[in-house]
């Protein structure tokens, strides 16, 4: 009981985004992750699509059989990588 209460206090003290990430990590991937990733790839501009695909785990890359992994674009803005990571997290968790 003491450990459970201490754990609850730690979780409640976290910011909302961190709490959601912790829950997502503990409970796994969304059941509709494939559908959400496909929608993301349909809506994203091509430079973002390339970056998203580059950062997808191999088991999600199979959703896009026509795509090939491209090397990182040295001229791409640094925030493009962060945005791709965030969108993948949002789609899968």
mmCIF file of C-alpha atoms in Angstrom:
data_model
loop_
_atom_site.group_PDB
_atom_site.id
_atom_site.type_symbol
_atom_site.label_atom_id
_atom_site.label_comp_id
_atom_site.label_asym_id
_atom_site.label_seq_id
_atom_site.Cartn_x
_atom_site.Cartn_y
_atom_site.Cartn_z
ATOM 1 C CA UNK A 1 0.000 0.000 0.000
ATOM 2 C CA UNK A 2 2.855 2.392 0.869
ATOM 3 C CA UNK A 3 4.619 1.686 -2.441
ATOM 4 C CA UNK A 4 1.401 2.183 -4.399
ATOM 5 C CA UNK A 5 0.767 5.544 -2.745
ATOM 6 C CA UNK A 6 4.349 6.671 -3.385
ATOM 7 C CA UNK A 7 4.026 5.645 -7.034
ATOM 8 C CA UNK A 8 0.741 7.537 -7.321
ATOM 9 C CA UNK A 9 2.351 10.682 -5.883
ATOM 10 C CA UNK A 10 5.158 10.446 -8.472
ATOM 11 C CA UNK A 11 2.682 10.033 -11.336
ATOM 12 C CA UNK A 12 0.444 12.886 -10.163
ATOM 13 C CA UNK A 13 3.467 15.201 -9.837
ATOM 14 C CA UNK A 14 4.422 14.697 -13.503
ATOM 15 C CA UNK A 15 3.343 17.202 -16.145
ATOM 16 C CA UNK A 16 0.408 15.981 -18.255
ATOM 17 C CA UNK A 17 2.483 15.174 -21.347
ATOM 18 C CA UNK A 18 4.996 13.165 -19.335
ATOM 19 C CA UNK A 19 2.178 11.305 -17.576
ATOM 20 C CA UNK A 20 0.568 10.431 -20.932
ATOM 21 C CA UNK A 21 3.903 9.248 -22.318
ATOM 22 C CA UNK A 22 4.484 7.058 -19.264
ATOM 23 C CA UNK A 23 1.037 5.466 -19.599
ATOM 24 C CA UNK A 24 1.531 4.929 -23.344
ATOM 25 C CA UNK A 25 4.913 3.311 -22.756
ATOM 26 C CA UNK A 26 3.541 1.036 -20.050
ATOM 27 C CA UNK A 27 0.436 -0.038 -21.970
ATOM 28 C CA UNK A 28 1.939 -0.230 -25.453
ATOM 29 C CA UNK A 29 0.992 0.896 -28.895
ATOM 30 C CA UNK A 30 -2.455 2.008 -30.038
ATOM 31 C CA UNK A 31 -4.534 -0.597 -31.825
ATOM 32 C CA UNK A 32 -5.103 1.835 -34.724
ATOM 33 C CA UNK A 33 -1.444 2.862 -35.069
ATOM 34 C CA UNK A 34 -1.174 1.541 -38.644
ATOM 35 C CA UNK A 35 -4.188 3.551 -39.781
ATOM 36 C CA UNK A 36 -2.903 6.680 -38.072
ATOM 37 C CA UNK A 37 0.572 6.301 -39.601
ATOM 38 C CA UNK A 38 -0.923 5.865 -43.068
ATOM 39 C CA UNK A 39 -2.992 9.025 -42.575
ATOM 40 C CA UNK A 40 0.109 10.888 -41.408
ATOM 41 C CA UNK A 41 2.042 9.821 -44.484
ATOM 42 C CA UNK A 42 -0.862 10.807 -46.760
ATOM 43 C CA UNK A 43 -1.141 14.296 -45.270
ATOM 44 C CA UNK A 44 2.522 15.183 -44.720
ATOM 45 C CA UNK A 45 4.594 17.066 -47.296
ATOM 46 C CA UNK A 46 7.285 14.982 -49.002
ATOM 47 C CA UNK A 47 10.295 16.168 -46.932
ATOM 48 C CA UNK A 48 8.431 15.267 -43.743
ATOM 49 C CA UNK A 49 7.328 11.916 -45.209
ATOM 50 C CA UNK A 50 10.944 11.033 -45.916
ATOM 51 C CA UNK A 51 11.970 11.917 -42.372
ATOM 52 C CA UNK A 52 9.048 10.047 -40.818
ATOM 53 C CA UNK A 53 9.798 6.949 -42.890
ATOM 54 C CA UNK A 54 13.479 7.142 -41.977
ATOM 55 C CA UNK A 55 12.585 7.130 -38.290
ATOM 56 C CA UNK A 56 9.925 4.407 -38.353
ATOM 57 C CA UNK A 57 10.826 1.061 -36.807
ATOM 58 C CA UNK A 58 11.206 -1.732 -39.404
ATOM 59 C CA UNK A 59 7.868 -3.358 -38.532
ATOM 60 C CA UNK A 60 6.035 -0.114 -39.380
ATOM 61 C CA UNK A 61 7.977 0.418 -42.595
ATOM 62 C CA UNK A 62 6.224 -2.629 -44.021
ATOM 63 C CA UNK A 63 3.065 -0.470 -44.174
ATOM 64 C CA UNK A 64 4.693 1.462 -47.025
ATOM 65 C CA UNK A 65 6.094 -1.130 -49.456
ATOM 66 C CA UNK A 66 6.691 1.409 -52.241
ATOM 67 C CA UNK A 67 9.013 3.566 -50.145
ATOM 68 C CA UNK A 68 12.740 3.185 -49.826
ATOM 69 C CA UNK A 69 14.788 4.626 -46.992
ATOM 70 C CA UNK A 70 16.629 7.746 -48.099
ATOM 71 C CA UNK A 71 19.720 9.097 -46.364
ATOM 72 C CA UNK A 72 19.230 12.081 -44.090
ATOM 73 C CA UNK A 73 19.092 15.362 -45.971
ATOM 74 C CA UNK A 74 21.923 17.574 -44.668
ATOM 75 C CA UNK A 75 19.967 20.668 -45.744
ATOM 76 C CA UNK A 76 16.813 19.701 -43.847
ATOM 77 C CA UNK A 77 15.964 21.957 -40.914
ATOM 78 C CA UNK A 78 16.902 20.373 -37.561
ATOM 79 C CA UNK A 79 13.358 20.707 -36.301
ATOM 80 C CA UNK A 80 12.102 18.421 -39.080
ATOM 81 C CA UNK A 81 13.594 15.418 -37.266
ATOM 82 C CA UNK A 82 12.014 16.449 -33.977
ATOM 83 C CA UNK A 83 8.651 16.965 -35.678
ATOM 84 C CA UNK A 84 8.855 13.554 -37.332
ATOM 85 C CA UNK A 85 9.631 11.883 -34.007
ATOM 86 C CA UNK A 86 6.750 13.673 -32.319
ATOM 87 C CA UNK A 87 4.262 12.793 -35.066
ATOM 88 C CA UNK A 88 5.264 9.146 -34.943
ATOM 89 C CA UNK A 89 4.781 9.132 -31.172
ATOM 90 C CA UNK A 90 1.391 10.811 -31.524
ATOM 91 C CA UNK A 91 0.276 8.302 -34.157
ATOM 92 C CA UNK A 92 1.385 5.217 -32.288
ATOM 93 C CA UNK A 93 0.694 5.973 -28.649
#
